Amino acid sequence: MPRLLPLLLMLMAPVLPAAAQPQESSRFFPYTLKTTKLPNGLTVVRVPFNSPGIVAYITSVRVGSRNEVEAGRTGFAHFFEHMMFKGTKSNPEGQRERILGGFGFDDNAFTTDDITVYQAYGPTAGLPQLIALEADRFQHLEYSEPSFQTEALAVLGEYHKSAAAPDLKMEESLAKTAFTRHTYQHTTLGFYDDIKAMPKAYAYSRTFFERWYTPANITLFIVGDFDDAQVLEAVTKHYGNWKRELATVAIPAEPAQTKARSVHVDWAQPTQPRHVLAWRTPAARADTPDAAIQSLLAEYLVGDTSPAYKELVLEKQLVESLYVSSAPHRDPYLFPIDATLQDEKHRAAVDATLRRDVKALVDGKVDAARVKAIQDHLRYGLLMGMDTPRDVAIDLAFYSGVMGPPDALASYLKQLGTVTPKQLTAFAKKYLIDSNLTVLTLTPKPAAGGTP
């Protein structure tokens, strides 16, 4: 097993930047964040956590499908997540994994519409080697054109696998209908034709890497059991000379929607009908309650305690499942209520029930006691889910990646606890209106001779 880097190597690091600014824990977020920005723009957040010998090391890159502005070049944020494991001159492909595997690190990554997150979780004893390896690949990634083309075909296979279920087709159809200019009109996987063309885009892939994988576009979240001074020394040593500049790319603004839209999907395989009501809603920001409001509205309108859930799922059994995917987004996105119907004949009744409950909210008919119960459930549920350093680090990385500030999660938790029923009504009156709505319907329509 590789040994710890000698302390001498730590002491040889460059002089540190200005002292970290600690952000003390509060009744909204129970951990202390120590945040330092290096002169090159890299933000380094450390969070002490009672996890003897264990640490999470999360790299949050503010790049997702939102950033894919060139025609024919969608899907590259997700694709590049794959390429980041290809190695460097100092650590050829496979060597990083052998070193981290020797320590027992769990190593993974994911991409969303707005961010790409790389995560490593394992023993503090391997942290010096991990820091060196991560700094190396983010600065000096190398891959050949044949390797690039092979991975492009793997991504195409991932698309085909996802396309076997109706959800991807629904997501694509809804996005393309609801957005006419903004890059949210394509999914994280990208447009199919663009994915098929990826093997020819080797040169562009290097441009993508240089454009977005820059110190000013990245935040490190290190959570767990570690010596803070030694970690900051090591990070400064290995990342401090990284000078790549962040590109300036304009994300097309989406025009205001002025009338309701709709899209229908015929699915040529056996499945259950789907009915989606999706309203355009504002971006998630750390200085507004909009993200918290949407989380609360999701539970209030169709959660397990809602009248719609009791009526449609439990009592009348018109619907198999009812939920809202209300993940925060950097730019205005959608608030989609998704109902899986038991039978096509129930579509009109389900639509009427959902619109009835939204209208009641718009009219100011709010159950304040249920709002308070939902607030407590959401806040405590999120906090109780942070029982490992990895949980804390990923939550911090996600909310920071979307909203900007390193402590955005604390702001979100505060808003969850302080939103009022009047704010819910005001939000609904402004955004949950017909002129802001896109309706998606999906019906199973087997090919001739098939059976539903």
C-alpha positions as CSV (number, residue, x, y, z in Angstrom):
1,M,0.0,0.0,0.0
2,P,1.4,3.5,-0.9
3,R,2.7,5.4,2.1
4,L,1.8,9.0,3.1
5,L,3.8,11.7,1.4
6,P,6.5,13.0,3.8
7,L,5.6,16.1,5.7
8,L,8.7,17.7,4.0
9,L,6.8,17.7,0.7
10,M,4.0,19.6,2.4
11,L,6.4,22.2,3.7
12,M,7.9,22.7,0.3
13,A,4.6,24.0,-1.0
14,P,4.3,27.7,-2.1
15,V,3.3,30.3,0.3
16,L,-0.4,30.1,1.0
17,P,-2.9,32.8,-0.1
18,A,-4.9,34.9,2.3
19,A,-6.2,33.0,5.3
20,A,-9.4,31.0,4.9
21,Q,-12.6,32.5,5.9
22,P,-14.5,30.2,8.2
23,Q,-18.3,30.2,7.9
24,E,-19.6,29.0,11.3
25,S,-22.3,26.4,11.6
26,S,-25.8,27.6,12.4
27,R,-29.1,26.2,13.3
28,F,-29.7,25.8,9.5
29,F,-26.5,23.9,8.7
30,P,-24.6,22.0,11.4
31,Y,-21.0,22.1,10.0
32,T,-18.4,24.7,9.7
33,L,-17.1,25.6,6.2
34,K,-13.5,26.9,5.9
35,T,-13.2,28.5,2.4
36,T,-10.1,29.7,0.7
37,K,-9.8,31.0,-2.9
38,L,-6.4,30.5,-4.5
39,P,-4.9,33.4,-6.6
40,N,-5.8,31.4,-9.7
41,G,-9.5,31.4,-8.8
42,L,-9.8,27.8,-7.5
43,T,-12.1,27.7,-4.4
44,V,-11.2,25.2,-1.7
45,V,-13.8,24.3,0.9
46,R,-12.9,22.2,3.9
47,V,-15.4,20.8,6.4
48,P,-14.2,19.0,9.5
49,F,-16.4,15.9,10.2
50,N,-16.3,13.3,12.9
51,S,-15.3,10.4,10.6
52,P,-12.0,9.0,12.0
53,G,-9.7,8.1,9.2
54,I,-12.2,8.8,6.4
55,V,-12.4,11.7,4.0
56,A,-14.5,12.8,0.9
57,Y,-12.9,14.7,-1.9
58,I,-15.3,16.3,-4.3
59,T,-14.5,18.4,-7.3
60,S,-17.5,20.4,-8.6
61,V,-17.1,21.8,-12.1
62,R,-19.7,24.4,-13.2
63,V,-20.4,22.9,-16.6
64,G,-23.3,20.9,-17.8
65,S,-25.5,20.6,-20.8
66,R,-26.5,24.2,-20.1
67,N,-23.1,25.3,-21.4
68,E,-23.3,23.5,-24.8
69,V,-24.0,26.5,-27.0
70,E,-22.6,25.4,-30.4
71,A,-24.9,23.8,-32.8
72,G,-24.0,20.1,-33.3
73,R,-22.0,20.0,-30.0
74,T,-24.5,18.9,-27.4
75,G,-23.8,16.1,-24.9
76,F,-20.1,17.1,-24.4
77,A,-20.4,17.9,-20.6
78,H,-21.6,14.3,-20.0
79,F,-19.2,12.9,-22.5
80,F,-16.3,14.7,-20.9
81,E,-17.1,13.1,-17.6
82,H,-16.1,9.8,-19.2
83,M,-12.9,11.2,-20.7
84,M,-11.6,12.6,-17.4
85,F,-10.7,9.0,-16.4
86,K,-8.3,8.5,-19.4
87,G,-5.1,9.5,-17.7
88,T,-2.1,11.9,-18.2
89,K,1.5,11.6,-19.2
90,S,2.5,11.3,-15.6
91,N,-0.2,8.9,-14.7
92,P,-1.3,6.9,-17.8
93,E,-4.8,5.4,-18.1
94,G,-5.3,2.9,-15.3
95,Q,-2.5,4.1,-13.0
96,R,-4.7,6.5,-11.0
97,E,-7.3,3.8,-10.4
98,R,-4.6,1.3,-9.3
99,I,-3.2,3.8,-6.8
100,L,-6.6,4.8,-5.4
101,G,-7.8,1.2,-5.4
102,G,-4.8,0.3,-3.3
103,F,-6.1,2.6,-0.6
104,G,-9.7,1.5,-1.1
105,F,-11.1,4.7,-2.5
106,D,-14.6,4.7,-4.0
107,D,-14.3,6.8,-7.2
108,N,-17.2,8.1,-9.3
109,A,-18.7,11.0,-11.2
110,F,-22.0,12.4,-12.5
111,T,-23.2,15.2,-14.8
112,T,-26.4,17.2,-14.7
113,D,-27.8,20.1,-16.7
114,D,-25.7,22.5,-14.8
115,I,-22.7,20.8,-13.2
116,T,-20.3,17.9,-13.4
117,V,-19.2,16.4,-10.0
118,Y,-16.2,14.1,-9.4
119,Q,-16.1,12.2,-6.1
120,A,-13.6,10.2,-4.3
121,Y,-14.3,8.7,-0.8
122,G,-11.9,6.7,1.3
123,P,-9.1,6.7,3.8
124,T,-7.4,9.9,5.0
125,A,-4.1,8.1,4.7
126,G,-4.4,8.3,0.9
127,L,-5.4,12.0,0.7
128,P,-1.9,13.3,-0.2
129,Q,-1.7,11.0,-3.2
130,L,-5.4,11.7,-4.1
131,I,-4.7,15.5,-4.2
132,A,-1.7,15.0,-6.5
133,L,-3.6,12.7,-8.8
134,E,-6.7,14.9,-9.1
135,A,-4.6,18.0,-9.7
136,D,-2.7,16.2,-12.4
137,R,-5.7,15.0,-14.4
138,F,-7.6,18.4,-14.2
139,Q,-4.6,20.2,-15.5
140,H,-2.9,17.7,-17.8
141,L,-5.6,15.3,-19.2
142,E,-4.3,13.3,-22.2
143,Y,-6.1,11.0,-24.6
144,S,-5.6,9.8,-28.1
145,E,-8.1,10.2,-30.9
146,P,-8.8,6.4,-31.1
147,S,-9.5,6.4,-27.3
148,F,-11.8,9.3,-27.8
149,Q,-13.7,7.6,-30.6
150,T,-14.0,4.4,-28.5
151,E,-15.5,6.3,-25.6
152,A,-17.9,8.2,-28.0
153,L,-19.3,4.8,-29.1
154,A,-19.7,3.9,-25.4
155,V,-21.7,7.1,-24.8
156,L,-23.9,6.2,-27.9
157,G,-24.6,2.8,-26.3
158,E,-25.6,4.6,-23.1
159,Y,-28.1,6.7,-25.1
160,H,-29.5,3.6,-26.7
161,K,-29.9,1.9,-23.3
162,S,-31.7,4.9,-21.9
163,A,-33.9,5.3,-25.0
164,A,-35.4,1.8,-24.4
165,A,-37.6,3.3,-21.7
166,P,-40.1,6.2,-22.3
167,D,-38.6,8.6,-19.8
168,L,-35.8,9.8,-22.1
169,K,-38.2,10.4,-25.0
170,M,-40.5,12.3,-22.6
171,E,-37.7,14.5,-21.3
172,E,-36.5,15.2,-24.8
173,S,-40.0,16.1,-26.1
174,L,-40.8,18.3,-23.1
175,A,-37.5,20.2,-23.2
176,K,-37.7,20.8,-27.0
177,T,-41.3,22.1,-26.6
178,A,-40.8,24.2,-23.5
179,F,-37.5,25.8,-24.6
180,T,-37.1,27.5,-28.0
181,R,-33.6,29.1,-27.5
182,H,-32.1,28.2,-24.2
183,T,-29.7,25.2,-24.1
184,Y,-32.1,23.4,-21.6
185,Q,-33.9,22.4,-24.8
186,H,-31.5,19.4,-25.0
187,T,-31.0,16.8,-22.2
188,T,-27.7,16.0,-20.5
189,L,-27.1,13.2,-22.9
190,G,-27.5,15.6,-25.9
191,F,-29.3,15.4,-29.2
192,Y,-29.1,12.0,-30.8
193,D,-27.6,13.2,-34.0
194,D,-24.9,15.1,-32.1
195,I,-24.0,11.9,-30.1
196,K,-23.7,9.9,-33.3
197,A,-21.3,12.6,-34.7
198,M,-19.1,12.7,-31.6
199,P,-16.4,10.4,-32.9
200,K,-15.5,13.1,-35.5
201,A,-15.2,15.9,-32.8
202,Y,-11.8,15.1,-31.3
203,A,-10.4,18.6,-31.9
204,Y,-13.5,20.2,-30.4
205,S,-13.2,18.0,-27.3
206,R,-9.9,19.6,-26.5
207,T,-11.5,23.0,-26.9
208,F,-14.2,22.0,-24.5
209,F,-11.7,20.9,-21.9
210,E,-9.7,24.1,-22.2
211,R,-12.8,26.2,-22.0
212,W,-14.5,24.8,-18.9
213,Y,-12.0,22.9,-16.9
214,T,-10.3,25.9,-15.4
215,P,-9.5,26.8,-11.8
216,A,-12.0,29.6,-11.6
217,N,-14.8,27.3,-12.7
218,I,-14.0,24.6,-10.0
219,T,-14.7,24.2,-6.3
220,L,-13.1,21.5,-4.2
221,F,-15.1,20.2,-1.2
222,I,-13.0,18.2,1.3
223,V,-15.0,16.8,4.1
224,G,-14.0,14.4,6.9
225,D,-11.0,13.7,9.1
226,F,-7.8,15.6,8.0
227,D,-5.3,18.1,9.1
228,D,-6.5,21.4,7.6
229,A,-3.2,23.1,7.3
230,Q,-1.5,20.2,5.6
231,V,-4.4,19.7,3.2
232,L,-4.4,23.4,2.2
233,E,-0.6,23.3,1.7
234,A,-0.9,20.2,-0.5
235,V,-3.8,21.7,-2.6
236,T,-1.9,24.9,-3.0
237,K,1.2,23.1,-4.1
238,H,-0.4,20.9,-6.7
239,Y,-3.1,23.3,-8.1
240,G,-1.5,26.7,-7.4
241,N,0.4,27.0,-10.7
242,W,-2.7,26.1,-12.8
243,K,-3.3,29.2,-15.0
244,R,-6.0,28.3,-17.5
245,E,-8.5,31.0,-18.0
246,L,-12.3,30.6,-18.0
247,A,-13.9,31.3,-21.3
248,T,-16.8,33.8,-21.7
249,V,-19.7,32.1,-23.5
250,A,-23.2,33.6,-23.7
251,I,-26.0,31.2,-22.8
252,P,-29.1,32.1,-25.0
253,A,-31.9,33.6,-22.9
254,E,-35.3,32.0,-23.2
255,P,-38.0,34.4,-24.3
256,A,-41.0,34.7,-22.0
257,Q,-43.8,32.1,-22.7
258,T,-47.1,33.8,-23.7
259,K,-49.4,30.9,-24.2
260,A,-49.8,27.2,-23.2
261,R,-47.9,24.6,-25.2
262,S,-48.4,20.9,-25.6
263,V,-46.6,17.8,-27.0
264,H,-47.8,14.2,-27.4
265,V,-45.6,11.1,-27.5
266,D,-46.8,7.8,-29.0
267,W,-44.8,5.0,-27.4
268,A,-44.7,1.9,-29.6
269,Q,-44.2,-0.5,-26.6
270,P,-46.3,-1.7,-23.7
271,T,-46.2,0.9,-21.0
272,Q,-48.6,3.0,-18.9
273,P,-49.9,6.4,-20.0
274,R,-48.2,9.5,-18.7
275,H,-49.5,13.0,-18.1
276,V,-47.2,15.9,-17.3
277,L,-48.1,19.5,-16.4
278,A,-44.9,21.6,-16.5
279,W,-44.8,25.3,-15.7
280,R,-41.8,27.6,-16.4
281,T,-40.3,28.7,-13.1
282,P,-37.4,30.9,-12.0
283,A,-33.7,30.0,-11.5
284,A,-32.4,28.7,-8.2
285,R,-30.4,31.4,-6.4
286,A,-28.9,31.5,-2.9
287,D,-30.4,35.0,-2.3
288,T,-34.0,34.2,-3.2
289,P,-36.5,31.5,-1.8
290,D,-37.5,30.3,-5.3
291,A,-35.7,26.9,-5.0
292,A,-37.1,26.3,-1.5
293,I,-40.6,27.3,-2.7
294,Q,-40.5,24.8,-5.5
295,S,-39.4,22.0,-3.2
296,L,-42.3,22.9,-0.8
297,L,-44.8,23.1,-3.6
298,A,-43.8,19.7,-5.0
299,E,-44.7,18.1,-1.6
300,Y,-47.7,20.3,-1.0
301,L,-49.4,19.6,-4.3
302,V,-48.6,15.9,-4.9
303,G,-46.7,14.6,-1.9
304,D,-48.0,11.7,0.2
305,T,-50.1,14.1,2.4
306,S,-51.7,16.0,-0.5
307,P,-55.3,15.8,-1.4
308,A,-54.3,14.9,-5.0
309,Y,-52.3,11.9,-3.8
310,K,-55.0,10.7,-1.5
311,E,-57.7,11.0,-4.2
312,L,-55.8,9.8,-7.3
313,V,-53.5,7.2,-5.9
314,L,-55.1,5.9,-2.7
315,E,-58.8,6.3,-3.0
316,K,-59.8,6.3,-6.7
317,Q,-56.6,4.5,-7.9
318,L,-56.6,6.4,-11.1
319,V,-52.8,7.0,-10.9
320,E,-50.0,4.6,-10.1
321,S,-47.5,7.3,-9.1
322,L,-47.4,11.1,-8.8
323,Y,-44.3,13.3,-8.3
324,V,-42.5,16.5,-9.2
325,S,-38.9,16.6,-10.2
326,S,-38.0,19.9,-8.7
327,A,-34.2,19.9,-8.8
328,P,-32.7,23.4,-8.7
329,H,-31.3,24.8,-12.0
330,R,-29.0,27.8,-12.7
331,D,-31.4,29.3,-15.2
332,P,-35.2,29.4,-15.3
333,Y,-36.4,25.8,-15.8
334,L,-39.6,23.8,-15.2
335,F,-41.8,22.6,-12.4
336,P,-43.2,19.4,-13.8
337,I,-46.0,17.4,-12.2
338,D,-45.7,13.8,-13.6
339,A,-48.6,11.4,-13.3
340,T,-48.4,7.7,-14.3
341,L,-51.9,6.8,-15.2
342,Q,-53.5,3.4,-14.5
343,D,-55.5,3.8,-17.8
344,E,-55.8,6.2,-20.6
345,K,-59.5,6.8,-19.8
346,H,-58.5,8.5,-16.6
347,R,-56.5,11.3,-18.2
348,A,-59.2,14.0,-18.2
349,A,-60.1,13.3,-14.5
350,V,-56.4,13.4,-13.4
351,D,-55.8,16.6,-15.3
352,A,-58.8,18.3,-13.8
353,T,-57.8,17.2,-10.2
354,L,-54.3,18.6,-10.6
355,R,-55.4,21.9,-12.1
356,R,-58.1,22.2,-9.3
357,D,-55.4,22.0,-6.6
358,V,-53.1,24.4,-8.3
359,K,-56.0,26.9,-8.7
360,A,-56.9,26.5,-5.0
361,L,-53.3,27.5,-4.2
362,V,-53.4,30.5,-6.6
363,D,-56.7,31.5,-4.9
364,G,-54.9,31.6,-1.5
365,K,-56.4,28.5,-0.1
366,V,-53.3,27.2,1.8
367,D,-53.2,24.7,4.7
368,A,-50.6,26.4,6.9
369,A,-50.3,23.5,9.2
370,R,-49.4,21.1,6.4
371,V,-46.9,23.6,5.0
372,K,-45.2,23.7,8.4
373,A,-45.1,19.9,8.5
374,I,-43.6,19.7,5.0
375,Q,-41.0,22.3,5.9
376,D,-39.9,20.3,8.9
377,H,-39.9,17.0,6.9
378,L,-37.8,18.4,4.1
379,R,-35.2,20.2,6.2
380,Y,-34.8,17.4,8.7
381,G,-34.8,14.8,6.0
382,L,-32.0,16.6,4.2
383,L,-30.0,17.0,7.3
384,M,-30.5,13.4,8.5
385,G,-29.3,12.3,5.1
386,M,-25.9,13.9,5.8
387,D,-24.6,11.0,7.9
388,T,-21.3,10.5,6.0
389,P,-18.6,12.9,4.7
390,R,-19.5,12.0,1.2
391,D,-23.2,12.9,1.8
392,V,-22.2,16.3,3.1
393,A,-19.7,17.0,0.3
394,I,-22.0,16.0,-2.5
395,D,-24.9,18.1,-1.2
396,L,-22.6,21.1,-0.7
397,A,-21.1,20.6,-4.2
398,F,-24.6,20.3,-5.8
399,Y,-26.1,23.4,-4.3
400,S,-22.9,25.4,-4.8
401,G,-22.6,24.3,-8.4
402,V,-26.1,25.4,-9.2
403,M,-26.4,28.6,-7.0
404,G,-22.8,29.8,-6.9
405,P,-21.7,30.5,-3.3
406,P,-19.9,27.6,-1.5
407,D,-22.4,27.8,1.4
408,A,-25.5,27.8,-0.9
409,L,-26.8,24.7,0.9
410,A,-27.0,26.6,4.2
411,S,-29.0,29.3,2.4
412,Y,-31.3,26.8,0.9
413,L,-31.9,25.1,4.3
414,K,-32.7,28.5,5.8
415,Q,-35.2,29.3,3.1
416,L,-36.9,25.9,3.5
417,G,-37.6,26.8,7.1
418,T,-38.7,30.4,6.6
419,V,-41.0,30.4,3.5
420,T,-44.5,31.4,4.3
421,P,-47.9,30.3,2.9
422,K,-48.3,33.8,1.4
423,Q,-45.1,33.3,-0.5
424,L,-46.3,30.0,-1.9
425,T,-49.5,31.7,-3.1
426,A,-47.6,34.6,-4.6
427,F,-45.3,32.2,-6.4
428,A,-48.2,30.2,-7.8
429,K,-50.1,33.3,-9.0
430,K,-47.0,34.4,-10.9
431,Y,-45.7,31.2,-12.3
432,L,-48.3,28.3,-12.1
433,I,-50.6,29.8,-14.7
434,D,-51.9,28.5,-18.1
435,S,-49.8,30.9,-20.2
436,N,-46.7,29.5,-18.6
437,L,-47.6,25.8,-19.0
438,T,-46.4,23.0,-21.2
439,V,-48.5,19.8,-21.2
440,L,-46.9,16.5,-22.2
441,T,-49.0,13.4,-22.8
442,L,-47.7,9.9,-23.6
443,T,-49.8,7.0,-24.8
444,P,-48.7,3.5,-25.5
445,K,-49.3,2.8,-29.2
446,P,-47.9,-0.6,-30.2
447,A,-47.0,-1.2,-33.8
448,A,-49.6,-2.9,-36.0
449,G,-50.3,-6.4,-34.8
450,G,-48.9,-5.7,-31.3
451,T,-50.8,-5.7,-28.0
452,P,-50.7,-2.9,-25.4
